[in-house]
Coordinates of C-alpha atoms in Angstrom, one line a residue:
M4 CA -0.1 -0.2 -0.2
K5 CA 1.3 3.5 -0.3
Q6 CA 3.1 4.0 2.9
I7 CA 5.1 7.7 3.0
G8 CA 1.9 9.4 3.1
Y9 CA 0.3 7.5 6.0
Y10 CA 3.8 7.9 8.2
I11 CA 4.0 11.6 7.6
G12 CA 0.0 12.2 8.2
A13 CA 0.0 10.1 11.4
A14 CA 3.5 12.3 12.4
A15 CA 1.8 15.6 11.7
I16 CA -1.6 14.3 13.8
A17 CA 0.9 13.5 16.8
L18 CA 2.4 16.6 16.4
G19 CA -1.0 18.3 18.0
A20 CA -0.9 21.9 19.3
F21 CA 3.0 22.5 17.8
T22 CA 2.7 26.1 17.8
S23 CA 0.8 26.8 20.8
C24 CA 2.2 27.4 24.2
T25 CA 1.1 27.3 27.9
L26 CA 1.5 29.7 30.4
D27 CA 3.6 28.7 33.5
A28 CA 4.1 25.1 33.5
E29 CA 5.4 21.9 31.9
N30 CA 2.7 20.3 29.8
Y31 CA 3.0 16.9 29.7
T32 CA 0.1 15.6 27.8
E33 CA 0.3 18.3 24.9
K34 CA 3.2 19.1 22.6
S35 CA 4.0 22.8 22.7
T36 CA 6.9 25.2 21.8
Q37 CA 7.4 25.2 25.8
N38 CA 8.7 21.2 25.7
F39 CA 8.6 20.2 21.9
P40 CA 11.0 19.9 20.0
K41 CA 13.6 18.3 22.0
T42 CA 14.5 14.9 20.7
K43 CA 15.7 13.7 16.9
N44 CA 12.4 11.9 16.9
D45 CA 10.8 15.4 17.9
I46 CA 12.2 17.2 15.0
A47 CA 11.1 14.4 12.5
Q48 CA 7.5 14.9 13.9
G49 CA 8.1 18.8 13.5
L50 CA 9.1 18.3 10.2
A51 CA 6.2 16.2 9.2
G52 CA 3.8 19.0 10.7
I53 CA 5.4 21.5 8.2
Y54 CA 5.2 18.8 5.1
Q55 CA 1.6 18.0 6.2
N56 CA 0.4 21.6 5.3
L57 CA 1.1 20.9 1.5
N58 CA -2.0 18.4 2.2
K59 CA -4.2 20.4 4.6
A60 CA -4.1 22.9 1.8
T61 CA -5.1 20.3 -1.2
A62 CA -8.6 19.6 1.1
T63 CA -9.5 22.8 -0.7
P64 CA -7.9 22.7 -3.6
Q65 CA -10.1 25.3 -5.3
T66 CA -8.6 27.8 -2.8
T67 CA -5.0 27.4 -3.5
F68 CA -2.3 29.3 -5.8
L69 CA -2.1 26.0 -7.9
F70 CA -5.4 25.9 -8.8
Y71 CA -5.6 29.5 -9.3
S72 CA -2.3 29.7 -11.5
H73 CA -3.8 27.2 -13.7
L74 CA -7.3 28.4 -14.3
A75 CA -6.0 31.9 -14.6
S76 CA -3.3 30.9 -17.2
D77 CA -4.1 30.9 -21.1
E78 CA -3.9 26.8 -20.9
V79 CA -7.6 26.3 -19.2
L80 CA -10.5 28.0 -19.1
G81 CA -12.8 27.9 -15.7
G82 CA -15.2 25.1 -16.7
G83 CA -17.3 23.3 -14.1
G84 CA -21.3 23.7 -13.4
P85 CA -23.4 26.8 -13.5
N86 CA -22.7 27.0 -9.7
D87 CA -19.1 26.7 -9.5
K88 CA -18.7 30.3 -10.3
L89 CA -15.3 30.4 -8.2
M90 CA -13.6 28.0 -11.2
Q91 CA -15.1 30.8 -13.7
A92 CA -14.1 33.5 -11.9
M93 CA -10.5 32.4 -11.6
D94 CA -10.3 31.9 -15.2
L95 CA -11.6 35.6 -15.8
L96 CA -9.4 37.1 -13.2
M97 CA -12.4 38.2 -11.4
N98 CA -13.8 37.9 -7.8
F99 CA -16.5 35.5 -6.5
G100 CA -17.4 36.1 -2.8
T101 CA -15.5 38.0 -0.3
D102 CA -13.2 35.0 0.9
M103 CA -12.5 32.8 -2.1
T104 CA -9.2 32.0 -1.5
N105 CA -9.1 32.4 2.5
E106 CA -8.3 28.8 3.6
F107 CA -5.4 28.9 1.4
F108 CA -4.3 31.9 2.7
I109 CA -4.7 30.4 6.4
Q110 CA -3.1 27.0 6.0
R111 CA 0.0 28.5 4.3
Y112 CA 0.6 30.7 7.1
I113 CA 0.1 28.1 9.4
G114 CA 2.7 26.1 7.4
I115 CA 5.0 28.9 7.8
N116 CA 4.4 29.3 11.4
R117 CA 5.1 25.7 11.8
A118 CA 8.4 26.2 10.1
N119 CA 9.2 29.5 12.3
S120 CA 8.6 27.6 15.0
L121 CA 10.7 24.7 14.4
L122 CA 13.7 26.7 12.8
D123 CA 13.6 28.9 16.3
A124 CA 13.8 25.5 18.4
L125 CA 16.8 24.2 16.1
K126 CA 19.1 27.0 17.0
N127 CA 19.4 26.3 20.6
M128 CA 19.3 22.2 19.9
Q129 CA 22.4 20.1 20.7
L130 CA 22.2 17.7 17.6
N131 CA 24.3 15.9 15.1
A132 CA 25.7 18.6 12.4
T133 CA 24.9 17.0 9.3
E134 CA 21.2 15.8 10.6
K135 CA 20.5 19.3 12.2
A136 CA 21.5 20.9 9.1
Q137 CA 19.4 18.7 7.2
A138 CA 16.3 19.8 9.0
D139 CA 17.2 23.2 9.0
G140 CA 17.6 22.9 5.4
E141 CA 14.3 21.1 5.0
A142 CA 12.1 23.9 7.0
R143 CA 14.0 26.6 5.1
F144 CA 12.8 25.1 1.9
L145 CA 9.4 24.6 3.0
R146 CA 9.0 28.1 4.5
A147 CA 10.4 29.3 1.1
Y148 CA 7.9 27.7 -1.1
Y149 CA 4.8 28.4 0.8
Y150 CA 6.3 32.3 0.8
Y151 CA 6.6 31.6 -2.9
E152 CA 2.9 30.3 -3.6
L153 CA 1.8 33.3 -1.3
A154 CA 3.8 35.8 -3.0
S155 CA 2.8 34.7 -6.5
M156 CA -0.5 34.9 -5.5
Y157 CA -1.1 38.0 -3.4
G158 CA 1.7 39.9 -4.0
R159 CA 2.6 42.3 -1.0
I160 CA 2.2 39.9 1.7
P161 CA 3.2 40.0 5.6
L162 CA 6.3 38.5 6.1
T163 CA 7.6 37.0 9.2
I164 CA 11.0 34.7 9.9
T165 CA 10.3 34.1 13.8
S166 CA 7.6 32.1 15.9
E167 CA 6.9 35.5 17.9
A168 CA 3.5 36.9 17.6
A169 CA 3.3 40.0 15.9
K170 CA 0.9 42.2 13.8
P171 CA 1.1 41.2 10.0
V172 CA 2.5 44.0 7.7
Q173 CA 2.8 43.9 4.1
A174 CA 6.4 43.5 3.1
T175 CA 7.8 45.0 -0.1
P176 CA 8.6 42.5 -3.0
A177 CA 12.1 43.0 -2.6
Q178 CA 12.1 42.1 1.0
I179 CA 9.6 39.0 0.4
W180 CA 11.7 37.5 -2.5
G181 CA 14.8 38.3 -1.2
Q182 CA 13.8 36.4 2.2
I183 CA 12.7 33.6 -0.2
L184 CA 16.0 33.3 -2.0
L185 CA 18.1 33.9 1.2
D186 CA 16.1 31.0 2.6
L187 CA 16.7 28.6 -0.3
K188 CA 20.7 29.9 -0.6
T189 CA 21.1 28.9 3.0
A190 CA 19.2 25.7 2.6
I191 CA 21.8 24.6 -0.4
D192 CA 24.6 25.9 1.4
E193 CA 24.1 23.8 4.3
M194 CA 22.3 20.5 3.7
P195 CA 24.6 17.5 2.8
A196 CA 25.3 16.9 -0.9
Q197 CA 23.1 13.9 -1.2
N198 CA 19.9 12.8 -3.4
T199 CA 17.4 11.8 -0.4
S200 CA 14.5 10.6 -3.0
T201 CA 15.4 6.9 -2.2
T202 CA 16.3 7.3 1.5
R203 CA 14.1 9.6 3.1
I204 CA 11.3 9.4 0.8
G205 CA 8.6 12.4 0.7
H206 CA 11.4 14.7 2.0
V207 CA 13.2 17.4 -0.2
D208 CA 17.4 17.3 -0.6
K209 CA 19.8 20.0 -1.4
Y210 CA 19.5 19.7 -5.0
A211 CA 15.6 20.5 -5.0
A212 CA 16.6 23.7 -3.2
E213 CA 18.6 24.6 -6.0
A214 CA 15.9 23.9 -8.6
L215 CA 13.2 25.9 -6.8
L216 CA 16.1 28.7 -6.3
G217 CA 16.1 28.9 -10.0
R218 CA 12.4 29.0 -10.3
C219 CA 11.9 31.9 -7.6
W220 CA 15.0 34.1 -9.2
L221 CA 13.6 33.4 -13.0
F222 CA 10.2 34.7 -11.4
Y223 CA 11.6 37.7 -9.4
T224 CA 14.2 38.7 -11.6
G225 CA 11.6 38.7 -14.7
M226 CA 8.3 40.0 -13.5
Y227 CA 10.0 42.8 -11.0
C228 CA 12.7 43.8 -13.6
N229 CA 11.0 47.5 -14.2
G230 CA 10.1 47.9 -10.7
D231 CA 7.1 47.2 -8.5
Q232 CA 4.1 49.1 -9.0
L233 CA 1.3 48.1 -11.4
A234 CA 2.8 49.8 -14.5
D235 CA 6.0 48.3 -13.8
M236 CA 4.3 44.6 -13.5
T237 CA 2.2 45.5 -16.7
S238 CA 4.7 46.6 -18.8
T239 CA 5.6 44.6 -22.2
N240 CA 9.2 45.4 -21.4
Y241 CA 11.4 42.1 -20.5
N242 CA 15.1 42.8 -19.2
P243 CA 15.7 40.6 -16.2
L244 CA 17.6 41.7 -13.3
T245 CA 21.1 40.2 -12.9
E246 CA 21.4 41.0 -9.1
V247 CA 19.5 40.9 -6.1
T248 CA 20.7 42.1 -2.7
L249 CA 19.5 39.6 0.0
P250 CA 18.2 40.3 3.5
D251 CA 21.7 39.9 5.3
G252 CA 23.4 42.3 3.3
S253 CA 24.7 39.8 0.8
K254 CA 24.5 39.8 -3.1
L255 CA 22.6 37.0 -5.2
T256 CA 23.7 37.0 -8.8
K257 CA 22.2 35.6 -12.2
A258 CA 26.3 33.9 -12.1
D259 CA 25.7 32.6 -8.6
V260 CA 22.2 30.7 -9.7
I261 CA 23.6 29.2 -12.9
A262 CA 26.3 27.5 -10.7
Y263 CA 23.5 26.1 -8.4
I264 CA 21.7 25.0 -11.4
D265 CA 24.4 23.5 -13.0
D266 CA 25.3 21.5 -9.9
C267 CA 21.8 20.3 -9.9
V268 CA 22.2 19.2 -13.5
N269 CA 25.6 17.5 -13.1
N270 CA 25.8 16.4 -9.4
S271 CA 22.2 15.5 -8.2
G272 CA 21.5 12.1 -9.5
Y273 CA 18.0 13.1 -11.1
T274 CA 17.5 12.5 -14.4
L275 CA 14.9 12.2 -17.2
V276 CA 12.6 9.3 -17.6
P277 CA 13.4 7.7 -20.9
D278 CA 9.5 8.1 -22.2
F279 CA 7.7 11.4 -21.4
R280 CA 4.3 9.1 -21.5
N281 CA 6.3 7.1 -18.4
L282 CA 5.9 10.1 -16.2
W283 CA 1.9 10.2 -16.0
A284 CA -0.6 7.5 -14.3
Y285 CA -2.5 6.3 -17.4
T286 CA 0.8 4.4 -18.1
N287 CA 0.3 2.5 -14.7
R288 CA 0.5 -1.5 -15.2
C289 CA -2.9 -2.1 -14.0
T290 CA -4.5 0.4 -16.9
V291 CA -1.4 0.7 -19.7
E292 CA -2.8 -2.4 -22.0
D293 CA -6.3 -1.3 -21.6
Y294 CA -6.0 1.7 -23.2
D295 CA -5.9 2.4 -26.7
Y296 CA -3.3 4.8 -26.4
T297 CA -0.7 3.4 -24.9
K298 CA -1.7 -0.4 -25.4
G299 CA 1.3 -2.4 -27.0
K300 CA 3.8 0.6 -26.7
N301 CA 5.9 -0.7 -24.2
L302 CA 5.3 2.1 -21.6
K303 CA 5.8 1.9 -18.0
W304 CA 4.6 4.2 -15.4
A305 CA 7.7 5.5 -13.2
E306 CA 5.9 5.3 -10.4
D307 CA 4.4 1.7 -10.5
D308 CA 3.8 -0.1 -7.1
N309 CA 5.7 2.7 -5.1
A310 CA 8.8 3.0 -7.3
V311 CA 10.9 6.1 -7.1
N312 CA 10.4 8.8 -10.1
P313 CA 13.8 9.7 -10.7
E314 CA 12.7 12.5 -12.4
S315 CA 10.5 13.7 -9.3
M316 CA 12.4 16.2 -7.2
F317 CA 9.5 17.7 -4.9
A318 CA 6.0 16.1 -4.8
I319 CA 2.9 16.2 -2.5
K320 CA 2.5 12.5 -1.3
F321 CA -0.8 10.9 -0.8
S322 CA -2.1 7.5 0.6
K323 CA -4.8 5.6 1.7
Y324 CA -5.1 7.4 4.8
A325 CA -7.8 10.0 3.1
D326 CA -11.3 10.0 4.4
W327 CA -13.8 12.8 5.1
N328 CA -12.4 14.3 8.1
D329 CA -11.3 17.6 7.6
S330 CA -7.4 16.7 8.6
N331 CA -7.6 13.9 6.1
I332 CA -9.5 14.7 2.9
G333 CA -6.3 16.5 1.7
Y334 CA -4.3 12.7 1.7
S335 CA -5.9 12.3 -1.5
N336 CA -5.4 14.3 -4.6
Q337 CA -8.1 16.6 -4.9
Y338 CA -6.3 18.3 -7.7
A339 CA -7.3 15.3 -10.0
L340 CA -11.0 15.1 -8.7
F341 CA -11.6 18.7 -9.6
F342 CA -9.7 17.9 -13.4
G343 CA -11.5 15.0 -13.4
V344 CA -14.3 14.3 -16.3
R345 CA -17.8 15.9 -15.7
G346 CA -20.9 14.5 -16.1
Q347 CA -20.8 11.6 -18.0
G348 CA -22.3 9.1 -15.7
T349 CA -20.0 6.0 -16.2
N350 CA -16.2 5.7 -16.5
E351 CA -16.8 3.3 -19.5
R352 CA -17.2 6.7 -21.7
T353 CA -13.7 8.3 -21.0
F354 CA -11.9 5.4 -20.0
P355 CA -9.1 5.4 -18.4
F356 CA -9.6 8.9 -17.3
G357 CA -12.6 9.0 -14.2
S358 CA -15.1 11.6 -12.8
G359 CA -14.8 14.7 -11.3
W360 CA -15.5 18.2 -11.5
G361 CA -14.9 19.1 -15.0
A362 CA -12.5 22.4 -14.0
G363 CA -10.1 23.3 -16.4
P364 CA -11.1 22.7 -19.6
V365 CA -8.3 23.2 -22.0
S366 CA -8.4 26.4 -24.0
P367 CA -8.5 25.2 -27.9
A368 CA -6.0 28.3 -28.4
L369 CA -3.2 26.0 -26.8
V370 CA -4.2 23.3 -29.0
N371 CA -4.0 25.1 -32.0
D372 CA -0.8 27.0 -31.1
W373 CA 1.3 24.1 -30.5
T374 CA -0.3 21.9 -34.0
V375 CA 1.7 24.9 -35.6
T376 CA 4.7 25.4 -33.5
E377 CA 5.3 21.6 -33.2
P378 CA 3.3 19.5 -35.2
N379 CA 5.3 16.2 -34.3
D380 CA 5.3 16.6 -30.7
V381 CA 4.3 13.5 -28.7
R382 CA 4.0 15.3 -26.0
M383 CA 0.7 16.9 -27.3
K384 CA -0.9 13.7 -27.0
A385 CA 0.8 12.6 -24.2
S386 CA -0.2 15.4 -22.2
L387 CA -4.2 16.3 -23.4
V388 CA -7.0 14.2 -24.8
A389 CA -9.7 15.8 -27.1
A390 CA -12.8 13.3 -25.6
T391 CA -15.1 14.5 -28.6
D392 CA -12.3 12.9 -31.0
E393 CA -11.2 9.8 -28.7
Y394 CA -14.3 8.5 -27.0
P395 CA -17.4 8.3 -29.8
S396 CA -20.0 8.1 -26.8
Y397 CA -18.7 11.4 -25.0
A398 CA -21.8 13.6 -24.6
L399 CA -21.1 17.3 -24.5
G400 CA -22.9 19.4 -21.9
G401 CA -21.9 17.2 -18.8
G402 CA -25.3 15.9 -17.9
G403 CA -26.8 19.3 -18.7
E404 CA -24.5 21.2 -16.5
Y405 CA -21.1 22.1 -17.7
I406 CA -20.1 26.0 -18.4
Q407 CA -17.1 26.8 -20.6
E408 CA -16.7 23.1 -21.7
T409 CA -14.5 22.3 -25.0
G410 CA -14.4 18.4 -24.9
I411 CA -10.8 18.6 -24.4
Y412 CA -9.0 17.6 -20.8
G413 CA -5.3 17.8 -19.6
K414 CA -4.3 14.2 -18.8
K415 CA -1.4 15.3 -16.3
V416 CA -3.4 15.6 -13.3
M417 CA -6.5 13.4 -13.7
P418 CA -8.2 10.5 -12.2
V419 CA -7.0 7.2 -13.6
T420 CA -9.2 4.1 -13.5
A421 CA -8.4 0.4 -14.1
K422 CA -10.2 -2.8 -15.4
K423 CA -11.0 -5.2 -12.8
S424 CA -10.5 -8.9 -13.4
D425 CA -14.4 -9.2 -14.4
G426 CA -13.9 -6.5 -17.0
T427 CA -15.8 -4.0 -14.6
I428 CA -14.2 -0.5 -13.7
S429 CA -12.4 0.5 -10.7
V430 CA -12.7 4.4 -10.0
S431 CA -9.0 4.3 -9.3
F432 CA -6.1 2.0 -10.6
A433 CA -4.9 2.4 -6.7
N434 CA -7.6 0.1 -5.7
I435 CA -6.1 -2.4 -7.6
M436 CA -2.4 -1.9 -7.3
Y437 CA -2.4 -1.2 -3.8
G438 CA -5.6 -3.6 -3.0
T439 CA -8.7 -2.3 -1.5
D440 CA -7.8 -2.9 2.3
N441 CA -6.6 -0.6 4.9
W442 CA -8.3 2.5 3.5
K443 CA -9.0 4.9 6.6
G444 CA -12.2 5.8 4.3
N445 CA -13.9 3.6 1.7
A446 CA -12.4 1.6 -1.3
E447 CA -14.0 2.6 -4.8
N448 CA -14.8 5.9 -3.7
F449 CA -14.0 8.3 -7.0
Q450 CA -13.5 11.5 -4.5
L451 CA -10.9 9.9 -2.0
N452 CA -9.2 7.3 -4.1
N453 CA -6.9 9.6 -6.3
I454 CA -3.3 8.8 -4.5
N455 CA -0.7 9.1 -7.0
D456 CA 1.8 12.0 -6.5
L457 CA 1.2 15.3 -7.4
V458 CA 5.0 16.1 -8.7
L459 CA 5.7 20.2 -8.1
I460 CA 9.1 19.9 -9.4
R461 CA 10.7 17.8 -11.8
F462 CA 14.2 17.5 -13.8
A463 CA 12.8 18.5 -17.1
E464 CA 12.1 22.0 -15.4
V465 CA 15.7 22.4 -14.1
L466 CA 17.3 21.6 -17.6
L467 CA 15.2 24.5 -19.2
M468 CA 16.1 26.7 -16.6
Q469 CA 19.6 26.1 -17.2
S470 CA 19.2 26.9 -20.8
E471 CA 17.4 30.0 -20.0
L472 CA 19.7 31.4 -17.6
K473 CA 22.9 30.5 -20.0
E474 CA 21.1 30.9 -23.4
D475 CA 22.2 27.8 -24.7
V476 CA 20.4 25.1 -26.3
T477 CA 22.1 22.3 -24.3
G478 CA 18.9 21.4 -21.5
I479 CA 16.5 22.1 -24.2
N480 CA 17.6 19.5 -26.5
R481 CA 18.3 17.2 -23.8
V482 CA 14.4 17.8 -23.1
R483 CA 14.0 17.7 -26.9
A484 CA 15.6 14.2 -27.6
R485 CA 13.5 12.6 -25.0
A486 CA 10.7 13.4 -26.8
G487 CA 11.6 12.2 -30.2
L488 CA 12.1 16.0 -31.5
T489 CA 15.1 17.3 -33.4
P490 CA 17.8 19.4 -31.8
I491 CA 17.5 23.2 -32.1
A492 CA 20.8 25.0 -33.4
A493 CA 20.4 28.2 -31.6
Y494 CA 19.3 29.3 -28.5
S495 CA 16.3 32.0 -28.6
L496 CA 13.8 33.3 -25.7
E497 CA 10.9 32.6 -28.2
A498 CA 12.4 28.6 -28.4
L499 CA 12.6 28.4 -24.8
Q500 CA 9.3 30.1 -24.1
N501 CA 7.8 27.0 -26.4
E502 CA 9.8 24.5 -25.1
R503 CA 8.6 25.4 -21.4
R504 CA 5.1 25.5 -22.9
H505 CA 4.7 22.0 -24.5
E506 CA 7.2 20.2 -21.8
L507 CA 5.3 21.9 -18.4
A508 CA 1.8 22.0 -19.9
F509 CA -0.8 21.7 -17.1
E510 CA 1.7 21.5 -14.2
F511 CA 1.2 25.0 -13.1
L512 CA 3.8 26.9 -14.1
R513 CA 2.7 28.4 -17.2
W514 CA 1.0 31.5 -15.2
N515 CA 4.1 32.7 -13.9
D516 CA 6.0 32.4 -16.8
I517 CA 3.5 34.6 -19.0
R518 CA 3.6 37.1 -16.2
R519 CA 7.4 36.8 -16.0
W520 CA 8.1 37.2 -19.4
H521 CA 5.8 40.2 -19.4
I522 CA 3.4 38.7 -22.2
A523 CA 0.6 37.5 -20.3
A524 CA -2.1 40.4 -21.6
T525 CA -1.4 39.0 -24.9
A526 CA -1.3 35.2 -24.2
L527 CA -4.6 35.7 -22.4
E528 CA -6.6 37.4 -25.3
K529 CA -6.2 34.4 -27.3
Q530 CA -8.9 32.7 -25.3
N531 CA -11.4 35.2 -26.1
G532 CA -13.8 33.7 -28.9
V533 CA -12.9 30.3 -28.9
K534 CA -15.4 27.5 -29.2
I535 CA -17.0 26.3 -26.1
Y536 CA -20.2 24.5 -24.9
N537 CA -22.1 26.0 -21.7
N538 CA -24.6 23.2 -20.8
G539 CA -24.1 21.3 -24.0
Q540 CA -25.0 24.5 -26.5
Q541 CA -22.2 25.7 -28.9
T542 CA -21.3 29.5 -28.3
N543 CA -18.1 31.5 -28.0
N544 CA -16.0 32.1 -24.9
T545 CA -16.8 35.9 -24.2
P546 CA -15.0 38.7 -22.1
H547 CA -16.2 39.6 -18.3
G548 CA -14.8 42.7 -16.7
G549 CA -13.5 44.4 -19.8
G550 CA -12.0 41.2 -20.9
Y551 CA -8.5 39.0 -20.1
A552 CA -6.4 41.8 -21.0
A553 CA -8.1 44.3 -19.2
R554 CA -8.5 42.5 -15.9
Y555 CA -4.8 41.7 -16.0
N556 CA -3.4 45.0 -16.6
A557 CA -5.9 45.8 -13.6
T558 CA -4.4 43.6 -11.3
A559 CA -0.9 42.3 -12.8
G560 CA -2.6 38.9 -12.0
F561 CA -2.4 39.2 -8.5
A562 CA -5.7 37.8 -6.7
K563 CA -8.0 39.8 -4.2
I564 CA -6.4 39.3 -0.6
P565 CA -9.3 37.7 1.7
E566 CA -11.6 40.5 2.7
S567 CA -11.8 38.8 6.3
Q568 CA -8.0 39.4 6.8
I569 CA -7.8 43.0 6.3
P570 CA -9.2 43.9 9.7
L571 CA -7.4 40.9 11.6
A572 CA -4.0 43.4 10.4
A573 CA -5.9 46.8 11.3
G574 CA -4.1 49.0 14.2
A575 CA -0.6 50.8 15.1
D576 CA 1.3 47.9 14.6
G577 CA 0.2 46.0 11.3
H578 CA -2.0 46.9 8.2
I579 CA -2.7 44.8 4.8
D580 CA -3.7 47.3 2.1
Q581 CA -5.9 45.5 -0.4
N582 CA -4.6 44.5 -4.2
P583 CA -5.1 47.0 -7.1
G584 CA -7.9 46.1 -9.5
W585 CA -10.2 44.4 -6.7
A586 CA -12.9 47.5 -6.3
G587 CA -15.9 48.1 -8.3
G588 CA -16.5 45.8 -11.4
S589 CA -14.4 43.0 -10.2
D590 CA -17.1 40.6 -9.3
Y591 CA -18.4 37.8 -11.1
N592 CA -21.9 37.2 -11.1
Q593 CA -22.9 34.5 -14.0
W594 CA -21.9 33.2 -17.3

């Protein structure tokens, strides 16, 4: 069965009130900052609590940065049913309700507070130097990752790096991203030069920190290359920064980042899976020979039977620990459920892709562009499925309730089904691969049984970052060779942009890419007028709130800060100001 998620989950639950404190006495029944952590095992539990925040946010995926960044990008539309207005609002860069992303905001600061508490405690602990450095580095990585999501989503956010209570005050982008980069640089410099993907499953290592540093560097130095005002961020001028001052006064340069990325490429031990299709769960051994697209092609999923994916550097782990308890829902991949096929009534119609809520229908503009720029790219059919072409019985309309339907689904993050020995279909291949026993919830539950990893960083992205930073074709051509494509002779930004778009489609990266390259408004406008179906009736995708470009230029792509958070910061020592573009005219009512 799936093990890692269970152990991390159990440890996190045992953690209890890690961030609470007692007034004046030792508490022997509850872990707190007064008596925790003290031992090596305590540190392991503390780290588990920080990692567990990845799962906790996944319990409400529709509020998260990953979900928002995907639907807001030019890869997909909003989708869902007529009452799923939050999905459509995110696609249109509009608002629905006062607090549509509040749960994510809360959860990420819980994760940050847990990281701060452990980092504060580690300063005074007597521990093996290597173990201490590893724990400190992991906590810094996770704090940096949580701030990366928050800063990407909201822009100016409260920044705290201590467990001491304080009124939240919005920091500048330079302060926030400087701290993110410093945390990652510190983690890289202190963590052992060891690939831990097989020895400490579910934990990050030095090389994952190098990869995330590269991603954060590229976003900050691109997005803010003209300044941090709205006009600067929405300008079409793109001339990335080459040096950043960190909070400790040191400088991080482009050359430094290149050295870290080169180290990751040359020494990490991570590598490309030989066949691109083997990265995705539909090639699992229980499904692969029953799916016409993969049958007879000698494909084998990189994660079959809990195998370690050599390309995966950082992932959210899931397990059979999932049930309907609020603390446990996130141990199932709720993103897969939300992006699942809507309203077909039976899994036979769209085998091997299972049922879900129909969020994120793929924009036909992406398919059109891809067909023109790389018509022989195996990654297109490996990454998306045109249901109306592949499944003759696919019924447009989602059972009468489906908005912005295109009939095209991204295949990378979807429920994947499998056939049982009697020919009937299991809602998830996990029930066959790992058995139907030991589920904390129920087997054959399409809402809880998606438990394959959600990979957040993979080695192919590192290779493409290497090419982008060094402005050469080495990394690009390694990625292209895996896809069976001819090498390109000379580097260009356009070639790099196309390669990232094709290799990393539907992996929650496109949104920040088009923002940092200062092409977002133009890219988003391609969604205007594409053919869609609303409740089964053909129509065209029409602008709301002035249109995609207008909404982007009004907001720079930053989401509305949850309204309930603003008064919490009010007072002499704290404040949070709402982001631009979220006053009158920003609310979405209906299609």
